[in-house]
Tab-separated table of C-alpha atoms and ligand atoms in Angstrom:
chain	number	residue	atom	x	y	z
A	1	UNK	CA	125.747	-104.439	-76.195
A	2	UNK	CA	124.717	-108.188	-75.527
A	3	UNK	CA	122.742	-107.884	-71.955
A	4	UNK	CA	121.177	-110.833	-70.555
A	5	UNK	CA	119.205	-109.778	-67.366
A	6	UNK	CA	118.801	-112.265	-64.961
A	7	UNK	CA	115.109	-112.463	-62.650
A	8	UNK	CA	112.742	-110.451	-64.207
A	9	UNK	CA	110.546	-108.712	-61.360
A	10	UNK	CA	109.806	-105.164	-61.365
A	11	UNK	CA	113.357	-104.023	-61.449
A	12	UNK	CA	114.514	-106.779	-64.146
A	13	UNK	CA	111.934	-106.540	-66.568
A	14	UNK	CA	111.878	-102.873	-66.087
A	15	UNK	CA	115.967	-102.949	-66.976
A	16	UNK	CA	115.743	-105.265	-69.794
A	17	UNK	CA	113.215	-103.413	-71.716
A	18	UNK	CA	114.510	-100.329	-71.378
A	19	UNK	CA	117.717	-101.416	-72.226
A	20	UNK	CA	116.408	-103.462	-75.497
A	21	UNK	CA	114.729	-99.679	-76.294
A	22	UNK	CA	118.091	-98.477	-76.165
A	23	UNK	CA	119.400	-101.139	-78.856
A	24	UNK	CA	121.074	-103.666	-77.242
A	25	UNK	CA	120.251	-107.253	-77.550
A	26	UNK	CA	118.542	-108.670	-74.545
A	27	UNK	CA	117.692	-111.914	-72.945
A	28	UNK	CA	115.975	-112.258	-70.098
A	29	UNK	CA	116.332	-115.516	-67.417
A	30	UNK	CA	113.634	-115.985	-64.694
A	31	UNK	CA	113.311	-119.630	-62.710
A	32	UNK	CA	108.900	-118.779	-63.503
A	33	UNK	CA	108.536	-120.809	-66.183
A	34	UNK	CA	104.840	-119.315	-66.463
A	35	UNK	CA	106.267	-115.427	-66.052
A	36	UNK	CA	108.547	-116.325	-69.453
A	37	UNK	CA	105.602	-117.830	-70.908
A	38	UNK	CA	103.711	-115.039	-70.700
A	39	UNK	CA	106.114	-112.477	-71.311
A	40	UNK	CA	107.085	-114.244	-74.618
A	41	UNK	CA	103.460	-113.654	-75.543
A	42	UNK	CA	104.051	-109.851	-74.713
A	43	UNK	CA	101.660	-110.269	-71.405
A	44	UNK	CA	103.439	-108.113	-68.555
A	45	UNK	CA	103.167	-110.178	-65.322
A	46	UNK	CA	103.018	-106.932	-63.568
A	47	UNK	CA	101.219	-103.511	-64.041
A	48	UNK	CA	103.654	-100.428	-64.513
A	49	UNK	CA	102.569	-97.892	-66.792
A	50	UNK	CA	104.385	-97.993	-70.293
A	51	UNK	CA	106.115	-101.192	-69.298
A	52	UNK	CA	103.235	-102.894	-71.921
A	53	UNK	CA	104.117	-100.908	-74.818
A	54	UNK	CA	108.247	-101.510	-74.303
A	55	UNK	CA	107.534	-105.593	-73.911
A	56	UNK	CA	105.872	-105.651	-77.185
A	57	UNK	CA	108.226	-102.759	-78.986
A	58	UNK	CA	111.416	-105.294	-77.483
A	59	UNK	CA	109.666	-108.524	-78.668
A	60	UNK	CA	108.625	-107.311	-82.466
A	61	UNK	CA	112.026	-105.849	-83.025
A	62	UNK	CA	113.569	-109.063	-82.023
A	63	UNK	CA	116.049	-107.347	-80.006
A	64	UNK	CA	114.522	-108.911	-76.545
A	65	UNK	CA	113.673	-112.321	-75.462
A	66	UNK	CA	113.261	-114.724	-72.648
A	67	UNK	CA	114.247	-117.808	-71.213
A	68	UNK	CA	114.199	-120.132	-68.430
A	69	UNK	CA	118.171	-121.382	-69.315
A	70	UNK	CA	120.630	-119.365	-66.924
A	71	UNK	CA	123.652	-121.381	-69.329
A	72	UNK	CA	122.214	-119.485	-72.333
A	73	UNK	CA	121.466	-116.163	-70.876
A	74	UNK	CA	125.175	-116.233	-69.944
A	75	UNK	CA	126.735	-117.672	-72.858
A	76	UNK	CA	124.725	-114.635	-74.309
A	77	UNK	CA	126.091	-111.746	-72.148
A	78	UNK	CA	128.454	-109.406	-72.541
A	79	UNK	CA	126.938	-107.638	-69.926
A	80	UNK	CA	125.208	-109.655	-67.167
A	81	UNK	CA	122.337	-107.889	-64.530
A	82	UNK	CA	121.337	-109.638	-61.582
A	83	UNK	CA	117.885	-108.633	-60.104
A	84	UNK	CA	116.593	-111.924	-58.316
A	85	UNK	CA	114.885	-110.698	-55.002
A	86	UNK	CA	116.250	-109.909	-51.679
A	87	UNK	CA	113.503	-110.437	-49.115
A	88	UNK	CA	114.562	-110.333	-45.415
A	89	UNK	CA	115.365	-112.944	-43.163
A	90	UNK	CA	113.463	-113.490	-39.704
A	91	UNK	CA	116.635	-111.868	-38.218
A	92	UNK	CA	116.275	-108.748	-40.502
A	93	UNK	CA	118.969	-109.614	-42.824
A	94	UNK	CA	118.554	-109.481	-46.615
A	95	UNK	CA	118.044	-113.637	-47.539
A	96	UNK	CA	120.370	-113.976	-50.747
A	97	UNK	CA	120.229	-117.698	-51.253
A	98	UNK	CA	118.172	-116.981	-54.217
A	99	UNK	CA	121.106	-114.610	-55.396
A	100	UNK	CA	123.724	-117.224	-54.502
A	101	UNK	CA	121.978	-120.002	-56.415
A	102	UNK	CA	121.885	-118.530	-59.656
A	103	UNK	CA	125.253	-117.236	-59.083
A	104	UNK	CA	126.290	-121.569	-58.558
A	105	UNK	CA	124.435	-122.169	-61.520
A	106	UNK	CA	126.190	-119.949	-63.771
A	107	UNK	CA	129.274	-120.182	-62.626
A	108	UNK	CA	130.159	-123.234	-65.037
A	109	UNK	CA	128.826	-121.438	-67.993
A	110	UNK	CA	131.437	-118.810	-68.017
A	111	UNK	CA	134.623	-118.842	-70.429
A	112	UNK	CA	135.628	-115.643	-70.778
A	113	UNK	CA	135.708	-112.220	-68.781
A	114	UNK	CA	132.398	-111.364	-67.730
A	115	UNK	CA	130.784	-107.960	-66.108
A	116	UNK	CA	128.193	-109.336	-63.825
A	117	UNK	CA	126.106	-106.038	-62.476
A	118	UNK	CA	124.076	-106.734	-59.068
A	119	UNK	CA	120.940	-104.806	-59.294
A	120	UNK	CA	119.142	-106.199	-56.717
A	121	UNK	CA	119.505	-104.206	-53.240
A	122	UNK	CA	122.824	-105.773	-51.254
A	123	UNK	CA	124.429	-105.184	-48.050
A	124	UNK	CA	128.004	-103.453	-48.015
A	125	UNK	CA	130.555	-106.863	-49.217
A	126	UNK	CA	128.605	-108.765	-50.947
A	127	UNK	CA	130.301	-108.253	-54.127
A	128	UNK	CA	133.482	-108.879	-53.357
A	129	UNK	CA	131.514	-112.577	-51.670
A	130	UNK	CA	129.985	-113.093	-55.062
A	131	UNK	CA	133.231	-112.788	-56.888
A	132	UNK	CA	134.788	-115.599	-54.906
A	133	UNK	CA	131.411	-117.951	-55.036
A	134	UNK	CA	132.098	-117.474	-58.830
A	135	UNK	CA	135.229	-118.552	-58.885
A	136	UNK	CA	134.933	-121.267	-55.989
A	137	UNK	CA	131.680	-122.620	-57.918
A	138	UNK	CA	133.467	-123.337	-61.705
A	139	UNK	CA	133.740	-119.889	-63.708
A	140	UNK	CA	136.588	-120.824	-65.866
A	141	UNK	CA	137.374	-117.091	-66.014
A	142	UNK	CA	136.881	-114.028	-63.964
A	143	UNK	CA	134.028	-112.382	-62.989
A	144	UNK	CA	134.220	-108.368	-62.249
A	145	UNK	CA	131.534	-107.784	-60.263
A	146	UNK	CA	129.912	-104.124	-60.344
A	147	UNK	CA	127.406	-102.649	-57.914
A	148	UNK	CA	124.081	-100.630	-59.701
A	149	UNK	CA	121.833	-100.328	-57.437
A	150	UNK	CA	118.685	-99.429	-59.086
A	151	UNK	CA	116.296	-95.748	-57.248
A	152	UNK	CA	113.072	-96.746	-59.643
A	153	UNK	CA	110.017	-96.292	-57.605
A	154	UNK	CA	106.780	-98.474	-58.553
A	155	UNK	CA	104.478	-97.038	-60.429
A	156	UNK	CA	106.671	-94.679	-62.382
A	157	UNK	CA	109.469	-97.328	-62.502
A	158	UNK	CA	110.132	-97.172	-66.540
A	159	UNK	CA	109.987	-93.361	-66.385
A	160	UNK	CA	112.676	-93.470	-63.254
A	161	UNK	CA	114.389	-95.483	-65.346
A	162	UNK	CA	114.669	-93.731	-68.690
A	163	UNK	CA	114.831	-90.289	-66.793
A	164	UNK	CA	117.013	-91.144	-63.262
A	165	UNK	CA	118.309	-88.227	-61.131
A	166	UNK	CA	121.561	-90.185	-60.834
A	167	UNK	CA	123.027	-93.146	-61.962
A	168	UNK	CA	125.507	-95.200	-58.930
A	169	UNK	CA	127.703	-97.632	-60.671
A	170	UNK	CA	130.359	-99.035	-57.971
A	171	UNK	CA	133.366	-100.572	-59.722
A	172	UNK	CA	136.246	-101.450	-57.934
A	173	UNK	CA	137.638	-102.217	-61.981
A	174	UNK	CA	137.557	-99.455	-64.199
A	175	UNK	CA	137.236	-101.143	-67.453
A	176	UNK	CA	133.700	-103.062	-66.070
A	177	UNK	CA	133.131	-99.470	-64.841
A	178	UNK	CA	133.376	-97.966	-68.480
A	179	UNK	CA	131.029	-100.767	-70.127
A	180	UNK	CA	127.990	-99.966	-67.679
A	181	UNK	CA	128.652	-96.294	-67.933
A	182	UNK	CA	128.318	-96.423	-71.598
A	183	UNK	CA	125.124	-98.452	-71.155
A	184	UNK	CA	123.541	-95.789	-69.098
A	185	UNK	CA	124.315	-92.650	-71.273
A	186	UNK	CA	121.423	-92.798	-73.369
A	187	UNK	CA	119.745	-92.077	-70.187
A	188	UNK	CA	121.151	-89.061	-68.707
A	189	UNK	CA	121.141	-87.046	-71.869
A	190	UNK	CA	119.505	-84.295	-69.675
A	191	UNK	CA	123.070	-84.033	-67.670
A	192	UNK	CA	121.941	-86.359	-64.912
A	193	UNK	CA	124.939	-87.638	-62.834
A	194	UNK	CA	126.963	-90.764	-63.508
A	195	UNK	CA	128.990	-91.729	-59.975
A	196	UNK	CA	131.656	-94.465	-60.164
A	197	UNK	CA	132.336	-95.116	-56.718
A	198	UNK	CA	133.882	-97.839	-55.129
A	199	UNK	CA	131.514	-101.180	-54.973
A	200	UNK	CA	131.127	-100.920	-51.156
A	201	UNK	CA	130.003	-97.367	-51.566
A	202	UNK	CA	127.169	-98.164	-54.220
A	203	UNK	CA	125.818	-101.313	-51.933
A	204	UNK	CA	125.613	-98.612	-48.874
A	205	UNK	CA	123.883	-95.888	-50.943
A	206	UNK	CA	121.070	-97.645	-51.704
A	207	UNK	CA	120.484	-98.673	-47.823
A	208	UNK	CA	121.576	-95.279	-46.892
A	209	UNK	CA	118.717	-93.499	-49.590
A	210	UNK	CA	116.275	-96.082	-48.464
A	211	UNK	CA	116.302	-95.877	-44.699
A	212	UNK	CA	116.483	-91.813	-45.165
A	213	UNK	CA	113.166	-91.760	-46.978
A	214	UNK	CA	112.024	-94.371	-44.593
A	215	UNK	CA	113.046	-92.012	-41.938
A	216	UNK	CA	110.782	-89.183	-43.360
A	217	UNK	CA	107.946	-90.939	-43.189
A	218	UNK	CA	108.122	-92.525	-39.635
A	219	UNK	CA	108.827	-88.810	-38.531
A	220	UNK	CA	106.210	-87.044	-40.014
A	221	UNK	CA	103.608	-89.712	-38.652
A	222	UNK	CA	105.554	-89.339	-35.845
A	223	UNK	CA	104.938	-85.386	-36.060
A	224	UNK	CA	100.951	-86.533	-36.861
A	225	UNK	CA	100.328	-88.451	-33.497
A	226	UNK	CA	101.574	-85.803	-31.595
A	227	UNK	CA	99.485	-83.261	-33.520
A	228	UNK	CA	96.663	-85.579	-32.918
A	229	UNK	CA	96.875	-85.362	-28.916
A	230	UNK	CA	97.669	-81.888	-28.919
A	231	UNK	CA	94.777	-81.183	-31.113
A	232	UNK	CA	96.803	-79.517	-33.548
A	233	UNK	CA	96.425	-79.764	-37.622
A	234	UNK	CA	99.753	-81.678	-39.206
A	235	UNK	CA	98.826	-79.486	-42.603
A	236	UNK	CA	99.505	-76.810	-41.033
A	237	UNK	CA	102.668	-77.924	-38.868
A	238	UNK	CA	103.959	-79.286	-42.559
A	239	UNK	CA	103.550	-76.027	-44.432
A	240	UNK	CA	105.446	-74.467	-41.697
A	241	UNK	CA	108.536	-76.723	-41.854
A	242	UNK	CA	108.795	-77.440	-45.275
A	243	UNK	CA	109.007	-74.411	-46.746
A	244	UNK	CA	112.233	-74.692	-44.839
A	245	UNK	CA	114.470	-75.357	-47.759
A	246	UNK	CA	117.050	-77.267	-46.115
A	247	UNK	CA	113.698	-79.615	-45.290
A	248	UNK	CA	111.173	-79.486	-48.239
A	249	UNK	CA	108.380	-81.485	-48.622
A	250	UNK	CA	109.086	-84.395	-50.215
A	251	UNK	CA	108.158	-87.452	-47.856
A	252	UNK	CA	106.213	-85.735	-45.625
A	253	UNK	CA	102.886	-86.764	-46.008
A	254	UNK	CA	101.666	-88.421	-43.179
A	255	UNK	CA	99.491	-91.453	-43.287
A	256	UNK	CA	99.307	-95.375	-42.775
A	257	UNK	CA	102.556	-95.906	-43.135
A	258	UNK	CA	104.842	-97.257	-45.367
A	259	UNK	CA	104.750	-100.637	-47.509
A	260	UNK	CA	106.172	-102.496	-50.779
A	261	UNK	CA	109.171	-104.712	-51.296
A	262	UNK	CA	111.823	-101.967	-50.392
A	263	UNK	CA	111.608	-99.873	-47.306
A	264	UNK	CA	110.260	-102.297	-44.924
A	265	UNK	CA	113.053	-104.817	-45.870
A	266	UNK	CA	115.703	-102.426	-46.774
A	267	UNK	CA	115.116	-100.730	-43.135
A	268	UNK	CA	115.614	-103.763	-41.365
A	269	UNK	CA	118.301	-104.842	-43.346
A	270	UNK	CA	120.521	-101.784	-42.689
A	271	UNK	CA	119.433	-101.634	-39.028
A	272	UNK	CA	121.260	-105.352	-39.170
A	273	UNK	CA	124.085	-104.162	-41.456
A	274	UNK	CA	124.770	-101.551	-38.502
A	275	UNK	CA	124.654	-103.919	-35.828
A	276	UNK	CA	126.685	-106.097	-37.604
A	277	UNK	CA	129.569	-103.751	-37.516
A	278	UNK	CA	129.273	-103.295	-34.014
A	279	UNK	CA	127.692	-99.740	-34.590
A	280	UNK	CA	124.549	-99.094	-32.464
A	281	UNK	CA	121.505	-98.840	-35.176
A	282	UNK	CA	118.531	-97.759	-32.599
A	283	UNK	CA	117.674	-94.592	-34.991
A	284	UNK	CA	116.916	-97.002	-38.173
A	285	UNK	CA	115.117	-99.731	-35.350
A	286	UNK	CA	112.725	-96.777	-34.506
A	287	UNK	CA	112.169	-95.924	-38.076
A	288	UNK	CA	110.643	-100.119	-38.477
A	289	UNK	CA	108.969	-99.337	-34.712
A	290	UNK	CA	106.889	-96.343	-35.240
A	291	UNK	CA	106.075	-97.954	-39.189
A	292	UNK	CA	104.500	-100.494	-37.775
A	293	UNK	CA	102.926	-99.044	-35.009
A	294	UNK	CA	101.341	-96.541	-37.849
A	295	UNK	CA	99.988	-99.343	-40.140
A	296	UNK	CA	97.702	-100.137	-37.729
A	297	UNK	CA	96.569	-96.360	-36.923
A	298	UNK	CA	92.890	-96.775	-39.099
A	299	UNK	CA	92.235	-99.637	-36.916
A	300	UNK	CA	93.172	-97.590	-33.443
A	301	UNK	CA	90.865	-95.140	-35.299
A	302	UNK	CA	88.217	-98.004	-36.470
A	303	UNK	CA	88.247	-99.394	-32.876
A	304	UNK	CA	87.929	-96.073	-30.945
A	305	UNK	CA	84.581	-94.987	-33.155
A	306	UNK	CA	82.987	-98.526	-33.428
A	307	UNK	CA	84.068	-100.502	-30.688
A	308	UNK	CA	86.727	-103.786	-30.558
A	309	UNK	CA	83.601	-106.150	-32.018
A	310	UNK	CA	83.066	-105.493	-35.450
A	311	UNK	CA	80.187	-108.235	-35.256
A	312	UNK	CA	77.516	-106.848	-37.725
A	313	UNK	CA	79.684	-103.724	-39.113
A	314	UNK	CA	80.852	-103.272	-42.833
A	315	UNK	CA	83.812	-101.713	-44.041
A	316	UNK	CA	84.946	-100.796	-47.745
A	317	UNK	CA	88.580	-100.702	-48.210
A	318	UNK	CA	89.678	-97.938	-50.884
A	319	UNK	CA	92.918	-98.539	-51.860
A	320	UNK	CA	95.175	-102.480	-51.479
A	321	UNK	CA	98.382	-101.771	-53.351
A	322	UNK	CA	101.261	-100.542	-51.186
A	323	UNK	CA	101.331	-97.497	-53.161
A	324	UNK	CA	99.039	-96.135	-56.589
A	325	UNK	CA	100.013	-96.914	-60.051
A	326	UNK	CA	101.093	-100.190	-58.949
A	327	UNK	CA	99.394	-103.670	-58.453
A	328	UNK	CA	102.092	-104.600	-55.614
A	329	UNK	CA	100.519	-105.628	-52.258
A	330	UNK	CA	103.836	-106.662	-50.607
A	331	UNK	CA	103.603	-105.394	-47.078
A	332	UNK	CA	100.611	-103.096	-48.098
A	333	UNK	CA	98.886	-101.308	-45.159
A	334	UNK	CA	95.743	-102.051	-46.169
A	335	UNK	CA	96.251	-105.936	-45.696
A	336	UNK	CA	96.800	-104.887	-41.867
A	337	UNK	CA	93.491	-102.557	-41.982
A	338	UNK	CA	91.568	-105.899	-43.689
A	339	UNK	CA	93.180	-108.403	-41.603
A	340	UNK	CA	92.820	-106.259	-38.504
A	341	UNK	CA	88.634	-105.740	-39.432
A	342	UNK	CA	88.479	-109.386	-40.754
A	343	UNK	CA	90.051	-110.511	-36.713
A	344	UNK	CA	87.585	-108.185	-34.960
A	345	UNK	CA	84.059	-110.133	-36.551
A	346	UNK	CA	83.834	-107.171	-39.414
A	347	UNK	CA	82.891	-107.713	-43.251
A	348	UNK	CA	85.253	-106.076	-45.798
A	349	UNK	CA	83.885	-104.937	-49.503
A	350	UNK	CA	87.490	-104.150	-51.105
A	351	UNK	CA	88.383	-101.971	-54.124
A	352	UNK	CA	91.650	-101.501	-55.760
A	353	UNK	CA	92.050	-100.534	-59.543
A	354	UNK	CA	94.757	-102.807	-60.119
A	355	UNK	CA	95.444	-105.269	-57.523
A	356	UNK	CA	92.422	-107.093	-56.336
A	357	UNK	CA	93.801	-110.275	-58.123
A	358	UNK	CA	96.748	-110.244	-55.648
A	359	UNK	CA	94.396	-109.311	-52.363
A	360	UNK	CA	91.716	-112.158	-53.763
A	361	UNK	CA	94.947	-114.821	-53.441
A	362	UNK	CA	95.801	-113.800	-50.177
A	363	UNK	CA	91.875	-113.384	-48.443
A	364	UNK	CA	89.997	-115.845	-50.819
A	365	UNK	CA	86.423	-115.490	-49.930
A	366	UNK	CA	87.092	-113.879	-46.408
A	367	UNK	CA	86.325	-110.825	-48.414
A	368	UNK	CA	84.414	-109.270	-51.263
A	369	UNK	CA	85.710	-107.428	-53.907
A	370	UNK	CA	84.340	-104.562	-55.745
A	371	UNK	CA	84.450	-103.474	-59.242
A	372	UNK	CA	83.667	-100.396	-58.794
A	373	UNK	CA	84.940	-97.428	-56.086
A	374	UNK	CA	81.333	-97.175	-55.830
A	375	UNK	CA	80.104	-100.566	-55.748
A	376	UNK	CA	82.158	-101.306	-52.499
A	377	UNK	CA	80.629	-98.656	-50.226
A	378	UNK	CA	76.907	-100.249	-51.004
A	379	UNK	CA	75.716	-100.786	-47.597
A	380	UNK	CA	79.405	-99.538	-45.657
A	381	UNK	CA	79.350	-98.847	-42.181
A	382	UNK	CA	82.494	-97.116	-42.797
A	383	UNK	CA	85.024	-96.389	-45.524
A	384	UNK	CA	89.152	-97.049	-44.766
A	385	UNK	CA	91.326	-95.630	-47.363
A	386	UNK	CA	94.535	-96.772	-47.796
A	387	UNK	CA	96.262	-95.953	-50.262
A	388	UNK	CA	95.536	-92.349	-52.375
A	389	UNK	CA	94.642	-93.955	-55.883
A	390	UNK	CA	93.697	-90.259	-58.355
A	391	UNK	CA	90.527	-91.509	-58.800
A	392	UNK	CA	89.718	-91.044	-55.066
A	393	UNK	CA	90.438	-87.678	-55.186
A	394	UNK	CA	87.489	-85.973	-56.249
A	395	UNK	CA	84.746	-88.494	-56.165
A	396	UNK	CA	80.748	-87.409	-56.375
A	397	UNK	CA	79.755	-87.273	-52.551
A	398	UNK	CA	76.416	-87.956	-53.200
A	399	UNK	CA	77.366	-91.519	-53.952
A	400	UNK	CA	78.561	-91.849	-50.355
A	401	UNK	CA	75.504	-90.728	-48.622
A	402	UNK	CA	73.021	-93.195	-51.013
A	403	UNK	CA	75.031	-96.057	-50.560
A	404	UNK	CA	76.905	-96.274	-47.094
A	405	UNK	CA	74.820	-97.190	-44.031
A	406	UNK	CA	76.917	-94.310	-42.506
A	407	UNK	CA	78.449	-91.476	-43.036
A	408	UNK	CA	81.865	-92.448	-41.683
A	409	UNK	CA	85.417	-92.269	-42.988
A	410	UNK	CA	88.632	-93.520	-41.918
A	411	UNK	CA	91.444	-91.471	-44.409
A	412	UNK	CA	94.912	-93.278	-43.972
A	413	UNK	CA	96.246	-91.158	-46.774
A	414	UNK	CA	94.795	-87.477	-46.308
A	415	UNK	CA	93.312	-87.517	-49.225
A	416	UNK	CA	90.179	-84.974	-48.842
A	417	UNK	CA	90.496	-81.535	-46.867
A	418	UNK	CA	88.848	-81.465	-42.979
A	419	UNK	CA	86.730	-78.382	-44.383
A	420	UNK	CA	85.552	-80.294	-47.583
A	421	UNK	CA	84.413	-83.160	-45.012
A	422	UNK	CA	82.846	-80.880	-42.821
A	423	UNK	CA	80.444	-79.625	-45.492
A	424	UNK	CA	80.135	-82.957	-46.849
A	425	UNK	CA	78.634	-84.086	-43.636
A	426	UNK	CA	81.056	-86.883	-42.572
A	427	UNK	CA	82.414	-88.252	-39.578
A	428	UNK	CA	85.597	-87.830	-40.887
A	429	UNK	CA	89.204	-89.433	-39.328
A	430	UNK	CA	92.579	-88.503	-40.574
A	431	UNK	CA	96.160	-88.428	-39.799
A	432	UNK	CA	97.127	-85.738	-37.692
A	433	UNK	CA	94.480	-83.622	-38.455
A	434	UNK	CA	91.513	-82.711	-36.298
A	435	UNK	CA	88.552	-85.579	-36.361
A	436	UNK	CA	84.863	-84.984	-37.298
A	437	UNK	CA	83.050	-86.729	-35.092
A	438	UNK	CA	79.282	-87.278	-35.104
A	439	UNK	CA	77.158	-84.237	-34.524
A	440	UNK	CA	80.318	-81.960	-35.626
A	441	UNK	CA	78.627	-78.611	-35.884
A	442	UNK	CA	78.306	-77.807	-39.941
A	443	UNK	CA	78.988	-73.886	-41.016
B	1	NAD	P1	110.820	-109.283	-57.685
B	1	NAD	O1	110.449	-110.555	-56.833
B	1	NAD	O2	109.836	-108.355	-58.671
B	1	NAD	O3	111.619	-109.846	-58.577
B	1	NAD	C1	112.149	-111.047	-58.490
B	1	NAD	C2	112.221	-112.068	-59.690
B	1	NAD	O4	113.840	-113.358	-59.819
B	1	NAD	C3	111.395	-112.731	-59.706
B	1	NAD	O5	110.085	-112.739	-61.292
B	1	NAD	C4	111.848	-114.032	-59.915
B	1	NAD	O6	111.044	-115.234	-60.153
B	1	NAD	C5	113.427	-114.088	-59.958
B	1	NAD	N1	113.937	-115.601	-59.691
B	1	NAD	C6	114.021	-115.741	-58.550
B	1	NAD	N2	115.520	-116.660	-58.040
B	1	NAD	C7	115.922	-116.511	-59.440
B	1	NAD	C8	116.941	-117.256	-59.633
B	1	NAD	N3	117.405	-118.206	-59.618
B	1	NAD	N4	117.446	-117.451	-61.327
B	1	NAD	C9	116.406	-116.386	-62.417
B	1	NAD	N5	115.470	-115.803	-61.908
B	1	NAD	C10	114.923	-115.706	-60.001
B	1	NAD	O7	111.531	-108.293	-57.115
B	1	NAD	P2	112.032	-106.823	-57.555
B	1	NAD	O8	110.830	-106.224	-56.757
B	1	NAD	O9	112.521	-106.306	-58.732
B	1	NAD	O10	113.703	-106.673	-56.554
B	1	NAD	C11	114.542	-107.243	-57.339
B	1	NAD	C12	115.511	-106.569	-56.348
B	1	NAD	O11	115.600	-105.313	-56.760
B	1	NAD	C13	115.605	-106.724	-54.838
B	1	NAD	O12	116.652	-106.742	-54.210
B	1	NAD	C14	114.964	-105.316	-54.584
B	1	NAD	O13	114.945	-104.510	-53.172
B	1	NAD	C15	115.781	-104.148	-55.528
B	1	NAD	N6	114.814	-102.917	-55.593
B	1	NAD	C16	113.138	-103.010	-55.887
B	1	NAD	C17	112.960	-102.459	-56.563
B	1	NAD	C18	111.383	-102.189	-56.202
B	1	NAD	O14	110.915	-100.828	-56.653
B	1	NAD	N7	110.818	-103.234	-56.782
B	1	NAD	C19	113.474	-100.862	-56.462
B	1	NAD	C20	114.535	-100.750	-56.452
B	1	NAD	C21	115.492	-102.285	-55.931
């Protein structure tokens, strides 16, 4: 099929390369000329496992090309995907202005019936509104809007796209639904379901799914805070509740809160939608409030241990992306931690396997950047762990003792066992588990 993807970020680029891989002729459009130039050279602007290989093979096969010309994209397309960002506005609603701008620009180029598939996360009713916008912006033929929410996770985006748990297609037109279903058949050969539902249901499914997952994270973080206050180990509580098959263990990991470009904004947007429809949404609001508090949890620990004034103190920060296996730092808890330490006068040396260039764009010379996880520890008074990259899991603890000024760890992802830390003689503060304070007894 002839496919166009508008917006070549995490979702659009993955969609484009995966659809080219299954034999489609794909044109990817983006307004960012620099990004398009790099992509034409085969350079991926983002880190995502497996992406560079698919990009290279798409370009070599001639089935994948990149352009800044939306008109060219429209003329090419039998099916056109929109994967443009929908960041939050001040009132929590998603900002759809970039999508609306693209629709206005594309509309005059539409000469024949076109199926437009919305991959961006947009509020219920957006598909209908955009069909009307296409018509009023000069499309000389009908546009059929289909909602096809994307459930990929950064860090495993290619794999998630190629092996989804399910595909949701929201269409109010059977022919358009069938076109989009056909495109997805190569990805569900493992018998995973394709659900065809009303367009408005598909739009809602995405928010309901993300808000639920975020709610589980905030819930277990709330439980962890109660555990800390009551002197209970959250790991024991998680085993006790997660073993209930109705609950399970997924997304029951306490930590410094969720981040990224999806959960924070989707929770706010879902709250906004509820309120717009007159549905009290205090439950969703609480998910956000708990998360904001949780993102500052390590700073609370640091303040308790070192006081408010951190002048003369040096902190290593490990993990700056919002989660492992991605270089995305949008809404990453590490940014709060770094910012908070700086505000209190402390010095920061950050390490991340992939995200440091983005962190440097934000903090510049205000912090130091280490080329290895151990280098970040040099002369540090403490280490703060914000993302659980796998290379942090079994480190050489002798290096900690040799390099750090004080053996103090604030673990925002519960990477280590408390018992291991006790044996190693560290002061250790983690989420929802008993702290190991100075002079903790060693067995
Ligand atoms: P992104 O910011 O990585 O990419 C968006 C791209 O759109 C950018 O390259 C930008 O230059 C381009 N763009 C903006 N305006 C444009 C225009 N008028 N014409 C052409 N291109 C334009 O965003 P993303 O993370 O890929 O997210 C896209 C959408 O998918 C969002 O609605 C998001 O909520 C949703 N989503 C994201 C993820 C994820 O993990 N990132 C997962 C599922 C769904």
